[in-house]
Every structure is written in structure tokens, then in C-alpha cells.
Amino acid sequence: MAVDDRYNFHAAEKKWRQRWAEEGLYHVEADPSRPKFYCLEMYPYPSGKLHMGHVRNYSIGDATARFHRMRGYNVLYPMGWDSFGLPAENAAIANQTHPADWTYANIAAMREQMQRLGLSYDWRREIACSHPGYYKWTQWLFLLLYKRGLVERKKAPVNWCPRCATVLANEQVEDGACWRCGTPVEKRELEQWFFKITAYADRLLADLDLLEGWPERVKVMQRNWIGRSEGMELDFPIAGRDEKLTVFTTRHDTIYGATFMVLAPDHPLTLELARGTAQEDAVRAFVERVTRLTVRDRAEAVDAKEGVFTGAYAINPATGERIPIWTANYVLMDYGTGAIQAVPAHDERDFAFARQYGLPVRVVIQGEGVPADGDRLKEAYTGPGRMIHSGPYDGMDSREAYRRMAEDFERQGIGRRTVNYRLRDWLISRQRYWGAPIPIVYCDRCGIVPVPEEQLPVLLPDDVRFEVGASPLTTSERFVRTTCPSCGGPARRETDTMDTFVDSSWYYYRYTSPRDEHQPFDREKVFYWLPVDQYIGGIEHAVLHLLYSRFITKVLYDEGLVPSPEPFQRLLTQGMVIKDGAKMSKSKGNVVSPEDILEEYGADATRLFILFAAPPERDLEWSEHGIEGASRFVHRVWRLVAGCAGPIREAAGQVAVAREGALAARQGAAAEPPAAESPGAGSLEPSKEGWGPEEHALWREVHRAIARTTTDIAERMQYNTAVAALMELVNAIYGYRDRVEPAAQRPDLLAAALDRLLRMLAPFTPYLAEEAWDLLGWRATRGSVHQQPWPEWDPAVLEAGTVEIVVQVNGKVRDRLQVDQGIGEEQLRRLALESPKVQDWIQGKTVARVVTVPGRLVNIVVK
RNA sequence: GCCGGGGUGUCGGAACCGGCAGACGAGGCGGACUUAAAAUCCGCUGGGCGCAAGCCCGUGUGGGUUCGAGGCCCACCCCCGGCACCA
């Protein structure tokens, strides 16, 4: 067996990885004279090891970056680390080390794995959000928002994770549990720092329409999350008091049917209203019971609605009636005003509650089949209809009444039109150590004082104690005690750090000038590189990171610091890597380690399999057989190139010698530039002299593969079909070698075919492509395969020769014809009708119609 | 309940704008090479009927539009994901 027969991926990976680094092959600088392409993957948390999801993410990204580079774009393709966060702190507690030690060791290990994968990052631009050089600017960002009035310290019901011993943003609660550790969260009334993302709710919603390159489902999820709803705030005077109870409703047209009101148990007036009434004890007991529940238990308890009468009454401003005020578990404090008008006839929840507690039901909108008598109503009616029991609006269509009543109520001062959002302000303070300290100082004399920009960064101290449950920064006297930047007197530092999602909401700007010590990013560079052209990451950030980043970008845009109101032009949410139908996880024991796979099959086969096995957006089932297939293909390409290398090099030598001879004869024996084309100068063109059908057919296959691969990647990011096209090309070249006598094979044609093949393989299997390119002698003469232009296809080659035309009779295939591509429609129709097979089918029948589709088919309709 | 995505061979998946259903890969079967095995190279591989040429059926179900439907329209079933007493 020849030495060359198997591609030695271990040796090739080692060699090229080093050479590429030495040559700075992937270094990039802003260059306004060239079109840019910013390709970005969501930077990872440095957990210590890559998992298959990472490998998939970066294989897609690297192929995208490499493809665009070859297409002539100046490509920014950087990598960094989301290196703040709780796991490092937990590891510190467990191992009695510093979070930084654990974090930076993990980064080193993961960087090594990424480099092994052959990812073409410009490593000079690497960032980690836990470096003071980075978090200084995260603190700057906080101050910018502060300056713009977008930071607020307020007391509010917030989510508390008892396990992580910190508060969480709304977006970080999944199904009532902490997104990181799965512990059910509790509601607590705490004073915390918020970013006013709700001030941008409308723009975050409206600008979703600008994002044509985003998957529909991500936009829908954001729309749902923002949850805009138009309605009215209505004021209900409280009987016997000088106060009003304000509710939010989208159905002010049903106000005449409001027969009671409901307050959230944690509404500030709930206990207040009950005080001194016979209901006081019952209300107190109820409120205490409900508010003690975890968020999840409370949500579940709501399936059975429960409530108590507060003992107080309000006046329905439309009817003037006294209606009872209740409190119930189905009304939430953190939506609207925490109070509702209950209209049991026209709201399912109110209906269920009213029936359960025997409260009156009054129909005010009559749809088809809806009884006028509320007692006979079987279920709430939420549709439109004719107004009844509604004073001056009786008889009106409810949609008309909806408009009139809004105007009338505003004029009468009963209420006003308003818009409500589900979106809450972004709670950014965390009672944790391993994050960017919030740059705030508390002074007894001056109150809350932001740390001036010149004093940044507020550094994390080293003398803290890591204990389960405690907020570590409070244990560092040196950190807490400070002087007031405003009056110079003694003051205390804020001991909370920022949510790590603040770090990741702006990191893509930092890559453009990662070492800048004077500003978060260089304006000129940001205006050149941004927005990100292609962003790639998991769907789990559909709301979290992607919403926060859009918000922060809009703030920076308003400040004039960045060129666009949206950060990410196109978004690809890649599917999960699963095994045996389930997400890989330790508990299921179905984890496949990238390390082992890289060792056994190499980077090229791993990348190829992952790109080939499924379209990027869909989940990918890991398959042992599948990666073996990819590995087979890698070796198959290698054998093909190795088998052709001899004749190709020999023929090239003759050509070079001949060219040199001709030049020497013309110019004398002067020093010659190498016979090679300059790097990146283009393609090898075969001489078509004396070509037979085999040669023409192969050449057509080459161009067909280029056309398919190019559109699959550029227009659809369908890497699986692009790879399939390359496999077909390889099969075609093997077929040529198999069918044509070795002596008759055309080395220049084979060289031209391999030239295209290797360049197209370069984004997928970078090591193999470079090794094979080098074996053919082209690296010496033309430079790295990764610096070549992407191949072009010639439509003339594709259109030359014959095509197979399908002939149908009444839509069923009855014959196939080989015809010239340029054949006229009239002639094609004649050939089809003359076909003996077709004749058998149309004999004795009348041809009603003949449909011809050029290049594809003829359909003869007979009766 | 609402919203989004999907249902195609034994499996992963192709079929781009309504034009040959099943590309490519995996698995299976067969052949060549080999003392043999592996590796490699070549071929076959949706179902049914037929000696064969070939014919019929076939993209979750039922209907429709069309010369022609996996892709469009209507009704429904199932799977995955998101949101959910949001007033």
C-alpha cells in the first residue's frame, strides 16, 4: 500500500495550523476601499471544553467566513469569551481558588480546541469580558445609560433564585425557575438597578420589521415577549374614600358589565382596603398564603381560581353602581396596574371566578345565540355584537361603541387611552462577585453618585470571601469603603455586579478595536465594520441576548456612536446536536466529546460531517456511521489528488519549461519571474483541443458543481447540499479516471478540475484542501488555497451539449429525449409527437394541447 | 388556547419559482482485488404485478385548483418548539 494512500490528518493539522499562524493568514484590518463582511458567532461561556453544539456553531461560521473571504470580502471573524458568571464563582467555592484562575484555564483549553478545528479567527482580536480592559467599558456603558436617564434604582417585585443567591431578570426565568440552575424562583420586593428597556419597547417592536434576514420564529418570540397591547386606563372611585382604583383594560366597551373588581394579592391597596372590615383576617390570611408561594407554584395554583372579598366597594363610573372589590390569585401585580374591572359575561377568567363565588353576570354585548340574561350564559362571550344594558350605547354595534366610548370616557375624565407592554424593565444588578461592578457610590451627604469616567474601571477586589449564599463583595472592606467622588467624604461602594448579559450586549463592537484603552470602540472602525452581516448562534437566545443587544445598540445609535439601529443584519439560529433523539447531556449519558472525535477522525471529517448531516437550522442527529462516511470522503479526495499529482506535476513542468524557453528566446536569458500566476490570480484553464465527450462531460460537471455550491452557500446557507454537490463532483472525476484509458486522460483537465474542487473544499475542510493544494505544487506557485478566489462558473459550459427532455402524455412520463440545449420549441414539440413510445399512447386520440417547458419537458394532453 | 416550524425510502436528508419524487450520505445486497479479512474500486437498492419490454401505486388524511401538485387553496390528524389566567 502506497504511503500516500491515506491522508495523515494528524500531521497535516499540526503543520498547517502552525504555518497559518506564522503567516498571519487570518489577520484582518479595516479597509474602506474593500467591501466588508462581519461574520460572528455568539461568544461562548468558557466552561472548559467544547461540546458538539459549539463545534457545529463554529463550523458553520468558519465556512461562512472563509467563503466570503474567497469571494473578495474583507472579513472580520473574531472570537472571545463570555467569561463572567456564576459557574466560575461556584468552582471557586468548591475548589477554594479564584474565579479568574478557573476561567482563564478554561479559556486556554477551549482556545486550543478551536485552533485544532482550524477555525480562521483573527486571534489578535480575542476578548474576554472579565478582563478589566473590557469591563471598564461595560461600566462606561452603564454610565452612558445613566446619563441618558435609562438607569433606575427602584423597589419592585423581582425574581430571586435562592440557590444562586441573586436576583434575576424576567427573561432569565423559564417556567418559574432559574435559567441557570433550575431552582424555582421566589418573588421578592427589593430595591434594585434596572435598565429602562421599556422606554424602547415600541422601537424594539417596530424595528423587527427591518430584520428581513432573521428567522420568523425569533421575531415572533420577541414580539410575544414585548407583548404590546392597546387599551385604556379607567378610574373607579373607591366608595367612602377619596381614592380611585385604576385598572388597565383592552375591553372598555364592556364597562357596563363590570360587576366587581379584582386586585392582585400583592397590590398595595389590598390589605389597606380590608383594614377594619369584617374581611380583614380572611384577606390577610389569603394574601400571606399566596405571596409566600414560588412563582411556579403560584402559576400552577391559578388553575383553580381563588379569591376573597376585601370588604370594600368601588363605583362603576359608567353605571354609578356600587360593586365589590375582591382580591384573587389570577390577577398579577406586575402587569397593567395590578387591578382589573371584572366583566364575567365577556371574559373567560372573570366568568369562571364569578360562577365559583356567585357574583353577578351581566351581558352587555349580544352576539348570535348569546342570551340577554347573564344567569343563562354558559360561557363568556368575547366576540363582537349589539350593545345592551349599556345606557346610551344600547343598540350600537360593539365595534362602533368601542370607538365612541373611548372618546367619551377621555372627555368625561373617566380614563385615557394607553399602551401596555408585557416587557418589564431589565433588572441588571446581581448579588454576585464575578461580574462587572456597578460603578456607583453611596454617600450619606450626596446620595447616589455615579463613579466618574476617569475613575474607571472599578476593579474587582481580591480580598473577598466566597461563601455559599453571601454576596462576596460585601466582605471586602477595602472595596466597600471609598470616598465620594462628589464631596470627597466617606462613602460606600455598590456591592452588586452587573448581569453578564450586559457584557454580551455590546461585545461585537469591541472586536473592531479590542485593545483600545481610551474608548470602548473606535468610531471609524465601528462605522466600517458594523452591522454584523451574519450572526450565528443558538435559538435559546431568541429573547435574552438578542433582545438586550438590540436595545443597547439603539441606545448607542441614539448617542451617535454606531452606524445602525440594529446590530445583526442576518441571523442564523442553528439547531441542536442530538443523539438518540435527545439533546446530549451528562445525565442521559449520550454525550459525544469533540476531543475524542477530533482525535479519531480529524478536524476535516468532523467539520464535514456536521455540515453535511443536516441543514444548519435543523437539529442534527449525531451518527457514528455518518462521521465515518465523511471520513471516507476525506480520504477519497486525498487518494484522487495523490493519484493525479504525478501526471499533473509532470505536465505543468513541461508547460513551465516550454514557457520559459519561449520567453528566453524572445528576451534573452534574463531573470524570469516564476512561471506561476501571482497569488489569487485566478484559475487553471484547460486547453479544449481534441476533447471527446468524456472531457466535455467532466468539464460540465465541474461547472455545475461550482454553480450549485455557490448558490447553496451564498443565497441559502445550505451547506449540506453544497457538500453533496462536491461529493458528486468527486464521483464524476473518479468516473472519468475509471472510464478513460490512463494514457488518454488529460492532465490539464484534471488539474483544472482539482483546482476548482480544492478551492471549493477550502471552507469546509481547510486542512485537507491546503495539504492537497500543496501536494499539487500550487502553494509554492500560487500561495495558500485559502487566499485563492472562489471559482467562477461559465454558463456557456453549462449550456453546451445535450439535455434530457421528459415527454409526458397527460402528465405521465412516457419517454425521454436527448436533445440539443438550444433546440427550438417548435422542433422539440415535433420530436416529442414523433416519438414511437408517445405514438403508442396517443394513437386514436385527439391531441388537445401540447405544453412545452424549454430544457425540461413536453406534456401532450390527449382526449 | 394562541403563535411558529415540521410530517418524503430502512435512516440522515434532496427536489431553488408548480415541471423526471427520493440527489448526496448512511445501512443492506452483489461483483472486482485478496490465500483470507480489512481497506479500496464498481454496480444494485420505495412498494406491487410481470419471463421481459413495461405497467400500476407512492411525499400524514380527505377534498379542490391545474396540462401537470411533495411545494398552491380548503378541512382535518399527528410531532417539535415558544408563549400563556397579560386583563
Short mmCIF file of N, CA and C in Angstrom, two decimals, chain A residues 87-197:
data_model
loop_
_atom_site.label_atom_id
_atom_site.label_comp_id
_atom_site.label_asym_id
_atom_site.label_seq_id
_atom_site.Cartn_x
_atom_site.Cartn_y
_atom_site.Cartn_z
N PRO A 87 -20.88 30.12 37.32
CA PRO A 87 -20.15 28.85 37.43
C PRO A 87 -18.72 29.03 37.94
N ALA A 88 -18.06 30.10 37.51
CA ALA A 88 -16.68 30.34 37.97
C ALA A 88 -16.68 30.57 39.48
N GLU A 89 -17.69 31.24 39.95
CA GLU A 89 -17.77 31.53 41.37
C GLU A 89 -18.05 30.24 42.17
N ASN A 90 -18.93 29.42 41.62
CA ASN A 90 -19.20 28.14 42.27
C ASN A 90 -17.96 27.25 42.30
N ALA A 91 -17.22 27.27 41.20
CA ALA A 91 -15.98 26.50 41.16
C ALA A 91 -15.00 27.02 42.19
N ALA A 92 -15.00 28.34 42.35
CA ALA A 92 -14.10 28.94 43.34
C ALA A 92 -14.46 28.49 44.74
N ILE A 93 -15.76 28.42 45.02
CA ILE A 93 -16.19 27.97 46.34
C ILE A 93 -15.81 26.51 46.53
N ALA A 94 -16.03 25.70 45.49
CA ALA A 94 -15.76 24.26 45.60
C ALA A 94 -14.27 23.97 45.72
N ASN A 95 -13.45 24.70 44.96
CA ASN A 95 -12.01 24.37 44.92
C ASN A 95 -11.14 25.33 45.72
N GLN A 96 -11.77 26.32 46.36
CA GLN A 96 -11.01 27.34 47.08
C GLN A 96 -9.93 27.98 46.20
N THR A 97 -10.34 28.31 44.97
CA THR A 97 -9.44 29.05 44.09
C THR A 97 -10.12 30.38 43.77
N HIS A 98 -9.48 31.16 42.94
CA HIS A 98 -10.09 32.41 42.50
C HIS A 98 -10.85 32.14 41.20
N PRO A 99 -12.02 32.76 41.03
CA PRO A 99 -12.77 32.53 39.79
C PRO A 99 -11.93 32.78 38.54
N ALA A 100 -11.02 33.74 38.63
CA ALA A 100 -10.21 34.07 37.46
C ALA A 100 -9.33 32.89 37.05
N ASP A 101 -8.77 32.18 38.03
CA ASP A 101 -7.88 31.06 37.70
C ASP A 101 -8.63 30.00 36.91
N TRP A 102 -9.78 29.65 37.44
CA TRP A 102 -10.62 28.65 36.79
C TRP A 102 -11.00 29.11 35.38
N THR A 103 -11.42 30.38 35.28
CA THR A 103 -11.89 30.91 34.00
C THR A 103 -10.79 30.91 32.95
N TYR A 104 -9.61 31.41 33.31
CA TYR A 104 -8.57 31.56 32.28
C TYR A 104 -7.97 30.22 31.89
N ALA A 105 -7.97 29.25 32.80
CA ALA A 105 -7.53 27.90 32.43
C ALA A 105 -8.52 27.30 31.42
N ASN A 106 -9.80 27.52 31.66
CA ASN A 106 -10.82 27.02 30.73
C ASN A 106 -10.69 27.65 29.35
N ILE A 107 -10.43 28.96 29.36
CA ILE A 107 -10.28 29.66 28.08
C ILE A 107 -9.13 29.06 27.30
N ALA A 108 -8.02 28.83 27.96
CA ALA A 108 -6.84 28.29 27.28
C ALA A 108 -7.17 26.93 26.66
N ALA A 109 -7.90 26.11 27.40
CA ALA A 109 -8.24 24.77 26.89
C ALA A 109 -9.17 24.86 25.68
N MET A 110 -10.13 25.75 25.76
CA MET A 110 -11.09 25.85 24.65
C MET A 110 -10.47 26.51 23.43
N ARG A 111 -9.59 27.46 23.64
CA ARG A 111 -8.91 28.11 22.53
C ARG A 111 -8.10 27.07 21.76
N GLU A 112 -7.43 26.21 22.52
CA GLU A 112 -6.64 25.14 21.91
C GLU A 112 -7.53 24.26 21.02
N GLN A 113 -8.71 23.90 21.51
CA GLN A 113 -9.61 23.05 20.72
C GLN A 113 -10.11 23.76 19.47
N MET A 114 -10.37 25.05 19.61
CA MET A 114 -10.84 25.82 18.44
C MET A 114 -9.76 25.89 17.37
N GLN A 115 -8.52 26.07 17.83
CA GLN A 115 -7.43 26.17 16.86
C GLN A 115 -7.25 24.84 16.16
N ARG A 116 -7.45 23.78 16.91
CA ARG A 116 -7.32 22.46 16.33
C ARG A 116 -8.39 22.23 15.25
N LEU A 117 -9.56 22.79 15.48
CA LEU A 117 -10.64 22.67 14.50
C LEU A 117 -10.35 23.43 13.21
N GLY A 118 -9.31 24.27 13.25
CA GLY A 118 -8.95 25.01 12.05
C GLY A 118 -9.80 26.24 11.80
N LEU A 119 -10.34 26.83 12.87
CA LEU A 119 -11.21 27.99 12.73
C LEU A 119 -10.35 29.22 12.42
N SER A 120 -10.79 30.01 11.46
CA SER A 120 -9.94 31.06 10.91
C SER A 120 -10.15 32.41 11.60
N TYR A 121 -10.18 32.40 12.91
CA TYR A 121 -10.32 33.66 13.65
C TYR A 121 -9.03 34.47 13.56
N ASP A 122 -9.21 35.78 13.67
CA ASP A 122 -8.06 36.66 13.87
C ASP A 122 -7.86 36.71 15.39
N TRP A 123 -6.98 35.85 15.87
CA TRP A 123 -6.83 35.70 17.32
C TRP A 123 -6.27 36.94 18.00
N ARG A 124 -5.71 37.85 17.23
CA ARG A 124 -5.21 39.09 17.85
C ARG A 124 -6.37 39.89 18.44
N ARG A 125 -7.58 39.59 17.99
CA ARG A 125 -8.74 40.37 18.43
C ARG A 125 -9.51 39.72 19.56
N GLU A 126 -8.98 38.63 20.08
CA GLU A 126 -9.65 37.90 21.15
C GLU A 126 -9.96 38.82 22.35
N ILE A 127 -11.17 38.68 22.87
CA ILE A 127 -11.52 39.45 24.07
C ILE A 127 -12.13 38.53 25.12
N ALA A 128 -12.10 38.99 26.37
CA ALA A 128 -12.79 38.28 27.45
C ALA A 128 -13.44 39.35 28.30
N CYS A 129 -14.72 39.21 28.55
CA CYS A 129 -15.44 40.32 29.20
C CYS A 129 -15.04 40.46 30.67
N SER A 130 -14.27 39.48 31.20
CA SER A 130 -13.84 39.57 32.60
C SER A 130 -12.52 40.32 32.75
N HIS A 131 -11.90 40.70 31.64
CA HIS A 131 -10.67 41.49 31.75
C HIS A 131 -11.01 42.93 32.10
N PRO A 132 -10.25 43.54 33.00
CA PRO A 132 -10.53 44.94 33.34
C PRO A 132 -10.53 45.84 32.11
N GLY A 133 -9.67 45.53 31.14
CA GLY A 133 -9.63 46.32 29.91
C GLY A 133 -10.94 46.26 29.15
N TYR A 134 -11.74 45.22 29.41
CA TYR A 134 -13.07 45.14 28.78
C TYR A 134 -14.14 45.70 29.72
N TYR A 135 -14.12 45.25 30.98
CA TYR A 135 -15.27 45.63 31.81
C TYR A 135 -15.25 47.09 32.22
N LYS A 136 -14.06 47.71 32.06
CA LYS A 136 -14.02 49.17 32.20
C LYS A 136 -15.07 49.81 31.29
N TRP A 137 -15.19 49.25 30.10
CA TRP A 137 -16.11 49.86 29.12
C TRP A 137 -17.54 49.37 29.32
N THR A 138 -17.72 48.24 29.95
CA THR A 138 -19.07 47.83 30.35
C THR A 138 -19.58 48.83 31.40
N GLN A 139 -18.66 49.25 32.29
CA GLN A 139 -19.03 50.25 33.29
C GLN A 139 -19.30 51.60 32.63
N TRP A 140 -18.50 51.89 31.62
CA TRP A 140 -18.73 53.12 30.84
C TRP A 140 -20.14 53.11 30.23
N LEU A 141 -20.51 51.92 29.73
CA LEU A 141 -21.84 51.77 29.13
C LEU A 141 -22.93 52.05 30.16
N PHE A 142 -22.72 51.53 31.38
CA PHE A 142 -23.67 51.80 32.46
C PHE A 142 -23.81 53.31 32.67
N LEU A 143 -22.68 54.00 32.69
CA LEU A 143 -22.71 55.45 32.91
C LEU A 143 -23.40 56.18 31.76
N LEU A 144 -23.20 55.66 30.55
CA LEU A 144 -23.86 56.26 29.39
C LEU A 144 -25.38 56.16 29.55
N LEU A 145 -25.83 54.98 29.92
CA LEU A 145 -27.27 54.80 30.11
C LEU A 145 -27.77 55.66 31.27
N TYR A 146 -26.94 55.76 32.29
CA TYR A 146 -27.28 56.59 33.47
C TYR A 146 -27.48 58.04 33.03
N LYS A 147 -26.52 58.50 32.25
CA LYS A 147 -26.56 59.87 31.74
C LYS A 147 -27.80 60.11 30.90
N ARG A 148 -28.18 59.11 30.15
CA ARG A 148 -29.34 59.25 29.26
C ARG A 148 -30.67 58.96 29.97
N GLY A 149 -30.61 58.81 31.31
CA GLY A 149 -31.84 58.60 32.07
C GLY A 149 -32.43 57.21 31.89
N LEU A 150 -31.60 56.26 31.51
CA LEU A 150 -32.11 54.91 31.25
C LEU A 150 -31.74 53.93 32.35
N VAL A 151 -31.19 54.47 33.46
CA VAL A 151 -30.86 53.60 34.59
C VAL A 151 -31.71 54.07 35.76
N GLU A 152 -32.26 53.12 36.47
CA GLU A 152 -33.14 53.50 37.57
C GLU A 152 -32.93 52.52 38.72
N ARG A 153 -32.85 53.07 39.92
CA ARG A 153 -32.84 52.21 41.10
C ARG A 153 -34.23 52.27 41.69
N LYS A 154 -34.91 51.12 41.71
CA LYS A 154 -36.29 51.17 42.21
C LYS A 154 -36.65 49.89 42.94
N LYS A 155 -37.66 50.08 43.80
CA LYS A 155 -38.17 48.94 44.55
C LYS A 155 -39.26 48.29 43.72
N ALA A 156 -39.13 47.01 43.51
CA ALA A 156 -40.12 46.33 42.67
C ALA A 156 -40.15 44.86 43.03
N PRO A 157 -41.27 44.18 42.71
CA PRO A 157 -41.27 42.73 42.91
C PRO A 157 -40.32 42.09 41.90
N VAL A 158 -39.32 41.41 42.39
CA VAL A 158 -38.31 40.84 41.48
C VAL A 158 -38.17 39.35 41.73
N ASN A 159 -37.53 38.68 40.77
CA ASN A 159 -37.33 37.24 40.86
C ASN A 159 -36.04 36.95 41.62
N TRP A 160 -36.15 36.09 42.60
CA TRP A 160 -34.99 35.75 43.42
C TRP A 160 -34.73 34.25 43.32
N CYS A 161 -33.48 33.91 42.96
CA CYS A 161 -33.11 32.50 42.94
C CYS A 161 -32.40 32.17 44.24
N PRO A 162 -33.00 31.35 45.10
CA PRO A 162 -32.39 31.07 46.39
C PRO A 162 -31.08 30.28 46.26
N ARG A 163 -30.97 29.47 45.23
CA ARG A 163 -29.75 28.68 45.04
C ARG A 163 -28.59 29.57 44.62
N CYS A 164 -28.81 30.42 43.63
CA CYS A 164 -27.76 31.31 43.15
C CYS A 164 -27.60 32.53 44.05
N ALA A 165 -28.52 32.69 44.98
CA ALA A 165 -28.49 33.80 45.92
C ALA A 165 -28.39 35.14 45.22
N THR A 166 -29.20 35.29 44.18
CA THR A 166 -29.20 36.56 43.49
C THR A 166 -30.55 36.78 42.83
N VAL A 167 -30.79 38.03 42.42
CA VAL A 167 -32.00 38.32 41.66
C VAL A 167 -31.75 37.98 40.20
N LEU A 168 -32.82 37.86 39.44
CA LEU A 168 -32.72 37.53 38.03
C LEU A 168 -33.63 38.45 37.23
N ALA A 169 -33.28 38.66 35.96
CA ALA A 169 -34.17 39.41 35.07
C ALA A 169 -35.34 38.51 34.70
N ASN A 170 -36.43 39.14 34.28
CA ASN A 170 -37.62 38.40 33.86
C ASN A 170 -37.29 37.37 32.78
N GLU A 171 -36.41 37.79 31.85
CA GLU A 171 -36.04 36.93 30.74
C GLU A 171 -35.27 35.70 31.20
N GLN A 172 -34.74 35.75 32.41
CA GLN A 172 -33.92 34.64 32.90
C GLN A 172 -34.71 33.67 33.78
N VAL A 173 -36.01 33.84 33.76
CA VAL A 173 -36.87 32.90 34.47
C VAL A 173 -37.61 32.07 33.42
N GLU A 174 -37.37 30.77 33.44
CA GLU A 174 -38.02 29.89 32.48
C GLU A 174 -38.96 28.97 33.24
N ASP A 175 -40.24 29.08 32.93
CA ASP A 175 -41.21 28.21 33.56
C ASP A 175 -41.12 28.31 35.09
N GLY A 176 -40.98 29.54 35.58
CA GLY A 176 -40.94 29.77 37.02
C GLY A 176 -39.65 29.37 37.70
N ALA A 177 -38.63 29.02 36.90
CA ALA A 177 -37.38 28.54 37.51
C ALA A 177 -36.18 29.30 36.94
N CYS A 178 -35.10 29.30 37.70
CA CYS A 178 -33.86 29.96 37.30
C CYS A 178 -33.30 29.30 36.04
N TRP A 179 -32.95 30.10 35.03
CA TRP A 179 -32.50 29.57 33.74
C TRP A 179 -31.18 28.82 33.87
N ARG A 180 -30.40 29.14 34.91
CA ARG A 180 -29.08 28.51 35.03
C ARG A 180 -29.16 27.22 35.83
N CYS A 181 -29.84 27.28 36.99
CA CYS A 181 -29.76 26.12 37.88
C CYS A 181 -31.10 25.40 38.03
N GLY A 182 -32.18 25.95 37.48
CA GLY A 182 -33.46 25.24 37.52
C GLY A 182 -34.21 25.30 38.85
N THR A 183 -33.69 26.07 39.78
CA THR A 183 -34.38 26.20 41.06
C THR A 183 -35.59 27.12 40.91
N PRO A 184 -36.75 26.73 41.47
CA PRO A 184 -37.92 27.62 41.41
C PRO A 184 -37.59 28.98 42.05
N VAL A 185 -37.99 30.04 41.38
CA VAL A 185 -37.66 31.37 41.89
C VAL A 185 -38.79 31.90 42.76
N GLU A 186 -38.44 32.83 43.63
CA GLU A 186 -39.41 33.48 44.50
C GLU A 186 -39.55 34.93 44.09
N LYS A 187 -40.72 35.50 44.40
CA LYS A 187 -40.90 36.93 44.18
C LYS A 187 -40.50 37.65 45.46
N ARG A 188 -39.66 38.65 45.31
CA ARG A 188 -39.30 39.47 46.47
C ARG A 188 -39.41 40.92 46.10
N GLU A 189 -39.76 41.70 47.09
CA GLU A 189 -39.86 43.14 46.90
C GLU A 189 -38.51 43.73 47.31
N LEU A 190 -37.69 44.07 46.30
CA LEU A 190 -36.34 44.55 46.61
C LEU A 190 -36.03 45.80 45.81
N GLU A 191 -35.09 46.58 46.35
CA GLU A 191 -34.64 47.75 45.62
C GLU A 191 -33.44 47.36 44.78
N GLN A 192 -33.52 47.53 43.47
CA GLN A 192 -32.51 47.03 42.55
C GLN A 192 -32.26 48.02 41.43
N TRP A 193 -31.18 47.75 40.66
CA TRP A 193 -30.87 48.57 39.48
C TRP A 193 -31.53 48.00 38.24
N PHE A 194 -32.15 48.88 37.48
CA PHE A 194 -32.82 48.48 36.25
C PHE A 194 -32.33 49.31 35.07
N PHE A 195 -32.27 48.67 33.90
CA PHE A 195 -32.14 49.41 32.64
C PHE A 195 -33.55 49.55 32.07
N LYS A 196 -33.87 50.77 31.64
CA LYS A 196 -35.25 51.03 31.19
C LYS A 196 -35.47 50.59 29.75
N ILE A 197 -35.44 49.32 29.55
CA ILE A 197 -35.65 48.78 28.20
C ILE A 197 -37.07 49.06 27.73
#
